[in-house]
């Protein structure tokens, strides 16, 4: 037991000495933070060294989060970040080799606000940049690089908790920040300094995404130091008390630490913040994080686009075909140039059959532009329309089949007009002949008419006359007469029944309805008609 206590004491002593050596070594290599810009740089991202690889990210609901392995738990650090950025003249094509992203010259377009709409901060008015974002905001402020300074789009957000001991802000605003990098103090040497944090803010006018990647060397102390990258210009730490689980679940942000190089990732938008927090314990090599901002990208077709003529016309009305395009500014700040065979097209085009060279260019108000060239093929895929195809028929008294006068079908084509039929059948002969008419247009589209024609040398055979015996004729006539008499008898009987019914109705007497002379009443003679005298009973007029 005594020996165990001695061994344990020796172990503790050696551990303390070891940590002290590490601390002293890291402190001696610490250096002040700096922001480096290189306006003259024209290095293309395609040829950038590993420490200047670009990045861009979108919100967590658009880009899947990096998988955090067990060795990528959060940490605090004491080192200071170093930020640098380069101008870029070309941006690598995003999807197709035929896409061209044009050079953007910083300062070629005015991107500063006139007038400056940024509020005063720490007695200083921040620099104001135009921002034509999709969310409707029109400006963004570059916050003063002072210790404990505010941050955010208007530099009015306050530092919270871990930021109280932060170093001055590092900022990179403008088109010259399309590519850049940020690293821990002294990278790739070990970082270490007193407890603190380093904040970097980046704004690239017109960007829709940052593509980011780490150098292969990546070592941030577990459980102590934190590296967080997110969209916007202010981390949402006012909502997070700094717990590890909360920091790892920040919206629109990515969390990193540990000793394994994280995969490339992206941040969606035109702004991002990068925060590195640390304590003054064990130091590691740190990190170098590089980004490239994407302003305009076109998914240019890698193969010719094909469109078919309508069935009833030799011309195609083509809407301007815009490839899928991404950009970071609102649509009203985008200019589109669209040409067909070098001729500018602002509306729909009326095209005939053939191949056309399409040029598509997109530019924004900040001077970023991308273009795309591809081929459009307008082709005829409609077969001729058979407007008349005779049905099956027979020809008689044709002893030489080649002399048969066949009924020809007719067809018209949307491009070629009337099309002559090609007879696709064997030699005609006596009997039934299967005939196929083929109508083929200039684009090898074919329609068919199929007919069966009977060709016979003899005249048409009449059907034999039907002969009936004489007795059958008489029997038929008698039956017809009997049926006629029966019909007449039925009709006469019905007529007689109707007459009788009417007569019976006239003989019926109703005293109440009778208006003539009633029994016992004196007889009254009606007066003679006007102009006639009353004659006596025996009076005779000559």
Coordinates of C-alpha atoms in Angstrom, one line a residue:
X1 CA 0.0 0.0 0.0
X2 CA 2.8 2.4 0.9
X3 CA 4.5 1.8 -2.5
X4 CA 1.2 2.4 -4.3
X5 CA 0.8 5.8 -2.6
X6 CA 4.4 6.7 -3.6
X7 CA 3.8 5.7 -7.2
X8 CA 0.6 7.7 -7.4
X9 CA 2.3 10.8 -6.0
X10 CA 5.1 10.5 -8.6
X11 CA 2.4 10.2 -11.4
X12 CA 0.7 13.4 -10.3
X13 CA 3.9 15.3 -10.1
X14 CA 5.0 14.2 -13.6
X15 CA 1.6 15.2 -14.9
X16 CA 1.8 18.7 -13.5
X17 CA 5.3 19.1 -14.9
X18 CA 4.2 17.9 -18.3
X19 CA 1.2 20.3 -18.5
X20 CA 3.5 23.2 -17.4
X21 CA 5.9 22.5 -20.1
X22 CA 3.1 22.3 -22.7
X23 CA 1.6 25.6 -21.4
X24 CA 5.0 27.4 -21.5
X25 CA 5.7 26.1 -25.0
X26 CA 2.3 27.1 -26.4
X27 CA 2.5 30.6 -24.8
X28 CA 5.8 31.3 -26.3
X29 CA 4.5 30.7 -29.8
X30 CA 1.3 32.8 -29.5
X31 CA 1.0 35.8 -31.9
X32 CA -1.5 38.6 -32.3
X33 CA -4.5 38.2 -34.6
X34 CA -4.3 39.9 -38.0
X35 CA -6.5 40.3 -41.0
X36 CA -4.7 40.1 -44.4
X37 CA -6.2 41.3 -47.7
X38 CA -4.6 40.9 -51.1
X39 CA -6.5 43.1 -53.5
X40 CA -4.1 42.3 -56.3
X41 CA -4.6 38.6 -56.1
X42 CA -6.0 37.0 -59.2
X43 CA -5.5 33.4 -58.2
X44 CA -8.3 31.1 -59.4
X45 CA -10.0 28.8 -56.9
X46 CA -9.2 26.0 -59.2
X47 CA -5.5 26.4 -58.5
X48 CA -5.7 27.5 -54.8
X49 CA -3.4 25.6 -52.4
X50 CA -5.1 23.5 -49.8
X51 CA -5.2 26.3 -47.2
X52 CA -7.4 28.5 -49.5
X53 CA -10.1 26.1 -50.4
X54 CA -13.5 27.7 -50.5
X55 CA -16.7 27.0 -48.6
X56 CA -20.3 28.0 -48.3
X57 CA -23.2 26.6 -46.3
X58 CA -26.9 26.7 -46.2
X59 CA -29.3 26.5 -43.3
X60 CA -29.6 23.2 -41.5
X61 CA -32.8 22.4 -43.3
X62 CA -31.1 22.7 -46.6
X63 CA -27.7 21.1 -46.1
X64 CA -27.4 18.0 -44.0
X65 CA -25.2 18.6 -40.9
X66 CA -21.8 17.1 -40.7
X67 CA -21.7 13.9 -38.7
X68 CA -20.0 14.7 -35.4
X69 CA -17.8 11.8 -34.3
X70 CA -17.1 11.0 -30.7
X71 CA -13.8 12.9 -31.0
X72 CA -15.5 16.1 -32.2
X73 CA -16.9 17.4 -28.9
X74 CA -16.8 21.1 -28.1
X75 CA -13.9 22.9 -26.5
X76 CA -12.6 26.3 -25.3
X77 CA -9.3 27.8 -26.6
X78 CA -7.0 30.6 -25.9
X79 CA -5.6 31.2 -29.3
X80 CA -6.3 34.1 -31.7
X81 CA -7.6 33.5 -35.2
X82 CA -5.9 34.8 -38.4
X83 CA -8.0 35.8 -41.3
X84 CA -7.0 36.4 -44.9
X85 CA -8.8 36.7 -48.2
X86 CA -8.0 36.9 -51.8
X87 CA -9.6 38.5 -54.9
X88 CA -10.7 36.0 -57.4
X89 CA -10.9 36.4 -61.2
X90 CA -12.6 33.1 -61.9
X91 CA -14.8 30.7 -60.0
X92 CA -14.8 27.0 -60.9
X93 CA -17.8 25.7 -62.7
X94 CA -20.3 24.2 -60.4
X95 CA -21.9 21.5 -62.6
X96 CA -20.9 21.4 -66.2
X97 CA -17.7 22.1 -68.0
X98 CA -19.6 24.3 -70.5
X99 CA -20.5 26.8 -67.7
X100 CA -18.4 29.9 -67.5
X101 CA -18.2 32.0 -64.3
X102 CA -16.8 35.3 -65.3
X103 CA -14.3 37.3 -63.4
X104 CA -15.5 39.8 -60.9
X105 CA -13.5 42.9 -60.4
X106 CA -13.8 44.3 -56.9
X107 CA -14.9 48.0 -57.0
X108 CA -16.1 47.8 -60.6
X109 CA -19.6 48.3 -59.2
X110 CA -20.6 50.6 -56.4
X111 CA -21.5 48.5 -53.4
X112 CA -21.3 51.1 -50.6
X113 CA -24.5 52.8 -49.4
X114 CA -25.2 56.3 -50.4
X115 CA -26.1 57.7 -47.9
X116 CA -24.7 55.6 -45.1
X117 CA -27.6 54.2 -43.1
X118 CA -25.7 52.4 -40.4
X119 CA -26.1 53.6 -36.8
X120 CA -23.2 55.0 -34.7
X121 CA -21.4 52.4 -32.6
X122 CA -18.7 53.2 -30.0
X123 CA -18.6 56.7 -31.4
X124 CA -17.9 55.4 -34.9
X125 CA -20.2 55.1 -37.9
X126 CA -19.7 51.6 -39.5
X127 CA -19.0 51.3 -43.2
X128 CA -22.3 50.6 -45.0
X129 CA -22.6 48.1 -47.9
X130 CA -25.5 47.6 -50.2
X131 CA -27.3 44.3 -49.7
X132 CA -29.9 43.2 -52.3
X133 CA -30.8 40.0 -50.6
X134 CA -33.9 37.9 -51.2
X135 CA -35.2 38.7 -47.7
X136 CA -35.6 42.3 -48.7
X137 CA -32.8 43.9 -46.6
X138 CA -31.0 46.7 -48.5
X139 CA -27.8 47.2 -46.5
X140 CA -25.4 45.7 -44.0
X141 CA -22.9 47.4 -41.7
X142 CA -19.3 46.4 -41.2
X143 CA -18.9 46.6 -37.4
X144 CA -15.9 48.4 -35.9
X145 CA -12.9 46.2 -35.1
X146 CA -12.7 46.9 -31.4
X147 CA -12.6 44.7 -28.3
X148 CA -16.1 43.8 -27.2
X149 CA -17.7 45.5 -30.2
X150 CA -21.2 44.8 -31.2
X151 CA -22.0 42.7 -34.2
X152 CA -24.9 41.9 -36.5
X153 CA -26.3 43.3 -39.7
X154 CA -26.6 46.8 -38.1
X155 CA -23.8 46.3 -35.5
X156 CA -26.4 46.6 -32.7
X157 CA -26.3 43.1 -31.3
X158 CA -24.4 42.8 -28.0
X159 CA -21.6 40.4 -27.0
X160 CA -22.8 37.7 -24.7
X161 CA -21.0 35.9 -21.9
X162 CA -18.0 34.2 -23.6
X163 CA -17.5 37.2 -25.9
X164 CA -16.8 39.6 -23.0
X165 CA -13.2 38.6 -23.1
X166 CA -13.0 38.3 -26.9
X167 CA -10.4 39.9 -29.1
X168 CA -11.3 42.6 -31.5
X169 CA -13.6 41.6 -34.3
X170 CA -12.1 40.4 -37.6
X171 CA -14.2 41.4 -40.6
X172 CA -14.1 40.8 -44.3
X173 CA -16.8 42.7 -46.4
X174 CA -17.0 43.1 -50.1
X175 CA -16.4 41.2 -53.4
X176 CA -12.7 40.8 -52.5
X177 CA -13.8 38.4 -49.8
X178 CA -15.2 35.8 -52.2
X179 CA -12.2 33.6 -51.2
X180 CA -10.5 33.7 -47.9
X181 CA -9.4 31.7 -44.8
X182 CA -9.3 31.9 -41.0
X183 CA -7.0 30.0 -38.7
X184 CA -6.1 29.5 -35.1
X185 CA -3.2 31.6 -33.8
X186 CA 0.2 30.4 -35.1
X187 CA -1.3 27.6 -37.2
X188 CA 0.1 25.0 -37.8
X189 CA 2.0 25.6 -34.5
X190 CA 0.1 25.0 -31.3
X191 CA -2.2 27.7 -30.0
X192 CA -2.6 28.8 -26.4
X193 CA -3.4 32.0 -24.7
X194 CA -5.6 33.2 -21.8
X195 CA -9.3 32.4 -22.0
X196 CA -11.1 34.3 -24.8
X197 CA -12.7 34.0 -28.1
X198 CA -12.1 35.2 -31.7
X199 CA -15.0 36.3 -33.9
X200 CA -14.8 36.7 -37.7
X201 CA -17.6 38.2 -39.8
X202 CA -17.8 37.8 -43.6
X203 CA -20.1 39.4 -46.1
X204 CA -19.9 38.9 -49.9
X205 CA -22.4 40.9 -52.0
X206 CA -24.6 38.7 -54.1
X207 CA -23.4 35.4 -52.7
X208 CA -25.8 32.6 -52.2
X209 CA -23.5 30.0 -50.6
X210 CA -20.1 29.6 -49.0
X211 CA -18.2 26.4 -49.6
X212 CA -15.8 25.7 -46.8
X213 CA -13.1 23.1 -46.1
X214 CA -10.4 22.4 -43.4
X215 CA -6.8 21.8 -43.9
X216 CA -5.8 18.2 -43.2
X217 CA -4.2 19.3 -39.9
X218 CA -7.1 19.7 -37.4
X219 CA -6.7 19.5 -33.6
X220 CA -9.0 21.3 -31.2
X221 CA -9.1 20.3 -27.5
X222 CA -12.0 18.2 -26.6
X223 CA -14.5 19.4 -24.0
X224 CA -12.7 22.7 -23.7
X225 CA -12.5 24.6 -27.0
X226 CA -15.2 25.3 -29.6
X227 CA -15.2 26.2 -33.3
X228 CA -18.7 27.2 -34.6
X229 CA -19.6 28.5 -38.1
X230 CA -23.0 29.8 -39.0
X231 CA -25.1 31.9 -41.3
X232 CA -25.6 35.6 -40.6
X233 CA -23.5 38.2 -38.8
X234 CA -24.3 37.4 -35.2
X235 CA -24.3 34.0 -33.5
X236 CA -27.5 33.2 -31.6
X237 CA -25.6 32.7 -28.3
X238 CA -28.0 35.1 -26.5
X239 CA -30.4 32.1 -26.7
X240 CA -27.8 29.5 -25.7
X241 CA -26.1 29.5 -22.2
X242 CA -23.1 27.8 -23.7
X243 CA -23.9 24.2 -23.0
X244 CA -22.2 21.7 -25.3
X245 CA -25.4 20.1 -26.5
X246 CA -27.0 23.4 -27.2
X247 CA -24.0 24.7 -29.2
X248 CA -24.0 21.5 -31.3
X249 CA -27.7 22.1 -32.2
X250 CA -27.5 25.8 -33.2
X251 CA -29.8 26.5 -36.1
X252 CA -28.0 27.3 -39.4
X253 CA -24.6 26.6 -37.8
X254 CA -22.0 23.9 -37.7
X255 CA -20.0 22.9 -34.6
X256 CA -16.4 21.4 -34.7
X257 CA -13.7 20.2 -32.4
X258 CA -11.6 17.1 -31.7
X259 CA -8.7 15.6 -33.6
X260 CA -10.3 14.3 -36.9
X261 CA -10.5 16.6 -40.0
X262 CA -14.1 17.3 -40.6
X263 CA -15.6 16.9 -44.1
X264 CA -16.2 19.9 -46.4
X265 CA -19.5 21.7 -45.7
X266 CA -21.5 24.7 -46.9
X267 CA -23.3 27.7 -45.4
X268 CA -26.2 29.1 -47.4
X269 CA -26.4 32.9 -47.7
X270 CA -24.3 36.0 -48.3
X271 CA -23.0 36.3 -44.7
X272 CA -21.4 34.0 -42.1
X273 CA -19.8 34.3 -38.7
X274 CA -16.9 32.1 -37.5
X275 CA -16.3 31.9 -33.7
X276 CA -13.4 30.1 -32.0
X277 CA -13.6 30.0 -28.2
X278 CA -10.8 28.6 -26.0
X279 CA -9.4 28.4 -22.5
X280 CA -5.8 28.5 -21.3
X281 CA -5.2 24.8 -20.6
X282 CA -3.7 22.4 -23.1
X283 CA -2.8 23.7 -26.5
X284 CA -3.1 21.9 -29.9
X285 CA -2.2 22.6 -33.5
X286 CA -5.6 24.2 -34.2
X287 CA -7.2 24.6 -37.6
X288 CA -7.2 26.5 -40.9
X289 CA -10.6 27.0 -42.5
X290 CA -10.9 28.3 -46.1
X291 CA -13.9 29.4 -48.0
X292 CA -15.1 30.3 -51.5
X293 CA -18.3 32.3 -51.9
X294 CA -20.6 31.4 -54.8
X295 CA -22.4 34.3 -56.4
X296 CA -24.0 32.9 -59.6
X297 CA -24.0 29.3 -60.8
X298 CA -25.7 27.8 -63.8
X299 CA -26.4 24.2 -64.3
X300 CA -25.6 24.2 -68.0
X301 CA -27.0 21.3 -70.1
X302 CA -24.2 18.8 -70.9
X303 CA -26.1 17.5 -74.0
X304 CA -28.1 19.2 -76.7
X305 CA -31.7 20.0 -75.8
X306 CA -34.3 18.6 -78.2
X307 CA -37.7 20.0 -79.0
X308 CA -40.2 18.6 -81.5
X309 CA -42.3 20.5 -84.0
X310 CA -46.1 20.4 -83.5
X311 CA -48.0 17.9 -85.6
X312 CA -49.8 20.6 -87.6
X313 CA -47.0 23.1 -88.1
X314 CA -43.5 23.5 -89.5
X315 CA -42.6 26.1 -86.9
X316 CA -42.1 25.8 -83.1
X317 CA -42.8 28.6 -80.7
X318 CA -40.0 28.2 -78.2
X319 CA -40.0 29.9 -74.8
X320 CA -36.7 31.0 -73.6
X321 CA -35.2 28.0 -72.0
X322 CA -33.4 29.0 -68.8
X323 CA -31.1 26.4 -67.2
X324 CA -31.4 26.1 -63.4
X325 CA -29.6 29.1 -62.0
X326 CA -28.7 30.1 -58.4
X327 CA -27.9 33.6 -57.3
X328 CA -27.9 35.5 -54.0
X329 CA -29.7 38.7 -54.9
X330 CA -33.4 39.3 -55.5
X331 CA -34.7 38.6 -59.0
X332 CA -35.2 42.3 -59.8
X333 CA -31.4 42.8 -59.5
X334 CA -30.6 40.1 -62.0
X335 CA -30.0 40.7 -65.7
X336 CA -30.5 37.9 -68.2
X337 CA -29.0 37.9 -71.8
X338 CA -30.4 35.2 -74.1
X339 CA -29.3 34.8 -77.7
X340 CA -30.1 32.2 -80.4
X341 CA -27.4 32.0 -83.1
X342 CA -26.0 35.3 -81.8
X343 CA -29.3 37.1 -82.1
X344 CA -30.7 38.6 -78.9
X345 CA -34.1 37.1 -77.9
X346 CA -36.3 38.9 -75.4
X347 CA -39.5 36.9 -75.9
X348 CA -40.6 33.6 -77.4
X349 CA -38.8 32.5 -80.6
X350 CA -40.5 31.1 -83.7
X351 CA -38.1 28.3 -84.9
X352 CA -38.1 26.0 -87.9
X353 CA -36.4 22.6 -88.0
X354 CA -32.7 22.7 -87.4
X355 CA -29.9 23.2 -84.8
X356 CA -29.4 26.5 -82.8
X357 CA -26.6 27.8 -80.6
X358 CA -28.0 29.1 -77.4
X359 CA -26.0 31.6 -75.2
X360 CA -27.3 32.3 -71.7
X361 CA -25.7 34.9 -69.4
X362 CA -26.8 36.0 -65.9
X363 CA -25.3 39.0 -64.1
X364 CA -26.2 40.9 -60.9
X365 CA -25.9 44.5 -59.9
X366 CA -22.6 43.8 -58.0
X367 CA -20.7 42.8 -61.1
X368 CA -20.8 39.0 -60.7
X369 CA -21.8 37.1 -63.8
X370 CA -21.9 33.5 -65.2
X371 CA -22.7 32.3 -68.7
X372 CA -23.7 29.0 -70.4
X373 CA -23.7 27.8 -74.0
X374 CA -25.6 24.8 -75.3
X375 CA -27.3 23.5 -78.4
X376 CA -31.0 23.4 -79.1
X377 CA -32.2 21.0 -81.7
X378 CA -35.7 21.5 -83.2
X379 CA -36.7 18.3 -85.0
X380 CA -39.6 16.8 -86.9
X381 CA -40.9 13.7 -85.1
X382 CA -44.4 13.7 -86.5
X383 CA -45.3 11.2 -89.3
X384 CA -47.4 12.4 -92.3
X385 CA -51.1 12.5 -91.7
X386 CA -53.0 10.0 -93.9
X387 CA -56.1 12.0 -94.9
X388 CA -57.6 9.3 -97.2
X389 CA -57.1 5.5 -97.1
X390 CA -59.7 3.5 -99.2
X391 CA -61.3 0.5 -97.7
X392 CA -61.0 -3.0 -99.1
X393 CA -62.5 -3.2 -102.6
X394 CA -62.6 -5.6 -105.7
X395 CA -61.8 -5.0 -109.4
X396 CA -63.4 -7.2 -112.1
X397 CA -62.8 -7.9 -115.7
X398 CA -59.1 -7.2 -115.2
X399 CA -57.2 -10.0 -116.8
X400 CA -53.8 -8.3 -116.5
X401 CA -53.2 -7.3 -112.9
X402 CA -50.7 -4.7 -113.9
X403 CA -53.5 -2.9 -115.7
X404 CA -55.5 -2.5 -112.5
X405 CA -56.5 1.1 -111.8
X406 CA -56.0 1.2 -108.0
X407 CA -57.5 3.9 -105.8
X408 CA -54.6 5.8 -104.3
X409 CA -54.6 7.1 -100.7
X410 CA -53.4 10.6 -99.8
X411 CA -51.3 12.1 -97.0
X412 CA -49.9 15.5 -96.0
X413 CA -46.9 16.3 -93.8
X414 CA -46.4 19.3 -91.4
X415 CA -43.1 20.1 -93.1
X416 CA -43.1 18.6 -96.6
X417 CA -46.7 19.1 -97.5
X418 CA -48.2 16.4 -99.7
X419 CA -46.3 13.2 -99.6
X420 CA -46.2 10.6 -102.4
X421 CA -46.9 7.1 -101.3
X422 CA -44.5 4.2 -101.7
X423 CA -46.2 1.0 -102.7
X424 CA -44.8 -1.7 -100.5
X425 CA -46.3 -5.0 -101.8
X426 CA -45.4 -7.8 -104.1
X427 CA -46.5 -8.1 -107.8
X428 CA -50.2 -7.8 -108.2
X429 CA -52.1 -11.0 -109.3
X430 CA -55.5 -12.4 -109.7
X431 CA -57.3 -12.8 -106.4
X432 CA -56.9 -10.9 -103.1
X433 CA -53.9 -8.7 -102.9
X434 CA -52.6 -7.2 -99.6
X435 CA -51.3 -3.7 -100.5
X436 CA -49.3 -1.4 -98.1
X437 CA -48.8 2.3 -98.9
X438 CA -46.0 4.0 -97.0
X439 CA -45.8 7.7 -96.6
X440 CA -42.3 8.9 -95.5
X441 CA -41.3 12.5 -94.9
X442 CA -37.9 14.1 -95.2
X443 CA -37.2 13.3 -91.5
X444 CA -37.8 9.6 -92.1
X445 CA -41.1 9.6 -90.2
X446 CA -43.5 7.1 -91.8
X447 CA -47.2 6.5 -91.8
X448 CA -49.0 3.5 -93.5
X449 CA -52.3 2.7 -95.3
X450 CA -53.1 -1.0 -95.6
X451 CA -55.7 -2.2 -98.2
X452 CA -56.9 -5.5 -99.6
X453 CA -57.8 -5.4 -103.3
X454 CA -59.4 -8.2 -105.2
X455 CA -58.5 -8.5 -108.9
X456 CA -60.6 -10.8 -111.1
X457 CA -60.7 -11.5 -114.8
X458 CA -64.4 -12.5 -115.1
X459 CA -67.3 -10.1 -114.5
X460 CA -68.8 -10.1 -111.2
X461 CA -71.1 -13.1 -110.5
X462 CA -74.8 -12.2 -109.9
X463 CA -76.6 -14.1 -107.2
X464 CA -79.1 -16.7 -108.6
X465 CA -82.8 -15.7 -108.8
X466 CA -85.1 -17.4 -106.3
X467 CA -88.1 -19.5 -107.9
X468 CA -91.2 -20.2 -105.9
X469 CA -93.9 -22.9 -106.8
X470 CA -97.3 -21.6 -108.0
X471 CA -99.3 -23.1 -105.2
X472 CA -97.1 -21.2 -102.7
X473 CA -98.0 -18.0 -104.5
X474 CA -101.7 -18.6 -104.2
X475 CA -101.4 -19.6 -100.6
X476 CA -99.5 -16.5 -99.8
X477 CA -102.1 -14.3 -101.6
X478 CA -104.9 -16.0 -99.8
X479 CA -103.3 -15.4 -96.5
X480 CA -102.8 -11.8 -97.3
X481 CA -106.4 -11.3 -98.3
X482 CA -107.6 -13.1 -95.1
X483 CA -105.4 -10.8 -93.0
X484 CA -106.8 -7.8 -94.8
X485 CA -110.4 -8.8 -94.3
X486 CA -109.8 -9.5 -90.7
X487 CA -108.3 -6.0 -90.3
X488 CA -111.4 -4.5 -92.0
X489 CA -113.8 -6.4 -89.8
X490 CA -112.1 -5.3 -86.7
X491 CA -112.2 -1.7 -87.9
X492 CA -115.9 -1.9 -88.9
X493 CA -116.9 -3.4 -85.5
X494 CA -115.1 -0.7 -83.7
X495 CA -116.9 2.0 -85.8
X496 CA -120.3 0.4 -85.2
X497 CA -119.7 0.3 -81.5
X498 CA -119.0 4.0 -81.5
X499 CA -122.1 4.9 -83.4
X500 CA -124.3 2.9 -81.0
X501 CA -122.8 4.6 -78.0
X502 CA -123.4 8.0 -79.4
X503 CA -127.1 7.2 -80.3
X504 CA -127.7 5.8 -76.8
X505 CA -126.4 9.1 -75.4
X506 CA -128.9 11.1 -77.5
X507 CA -131.9 9.0 -76.3
X508 CA -131.3 9.7 -72.6
X509 CA -133.6 12.4 -71.1
X510 CA -132.8 14.7 -68.2
X511 CA -135.8 16.8 -67.1
X512 CA -133.6 19.4 -65.4
X513 CA -131.7 20.0 -68.6
X514 CA -134.9 20.1 -70.9
X515 CA -135.7 23.6 -72.0
X516 CA -138.6 22.8 -74.5
X517 CA -142.4 22.8 -73.9
X518 CA -143.5 21.4 -70.6
X519 CA -146.7 19.5 -70.1
X520 CA -149.7 21.8 -69.1
X521 CA -148.0 25.0 -70.4
X522 CA -149.8 26.9 -73.2
X523 CA -148.3 26.5 -76.6
X524 CA -146.6 29.6 -78.0
X525 CA -145.9 30.0 -81.6
X526 CA -142.8 31.6 -82.6
X527 CA -143.1 34.8 -84.6
X528 CA -142.6 34.6 -88.3
X529 CA -139.3 35.7 -89.7
X530 CA -139.1 39.3 -90.6
X531 CA -140.7 40.1 -94.0
X532 CA -143.0 37.1 -94.0
X533 CA -146.7 37.1 -93.1
X534 CA -148.3 34.5 -91.0
X535 CA -150.0 31.9 -93.1
X536 CA -153.1 30.1 -92.2
X537 CA -153.3 26.4 -92.0
X538 CA -154.9 26.0 -95.5
X539 CA -153.5 29.2 -97.1
X540 CA -151.8 28.7 -100.3
X541 CA -149.6 31.2 -102.0
X542 CA -149.2 31.2 -105.8

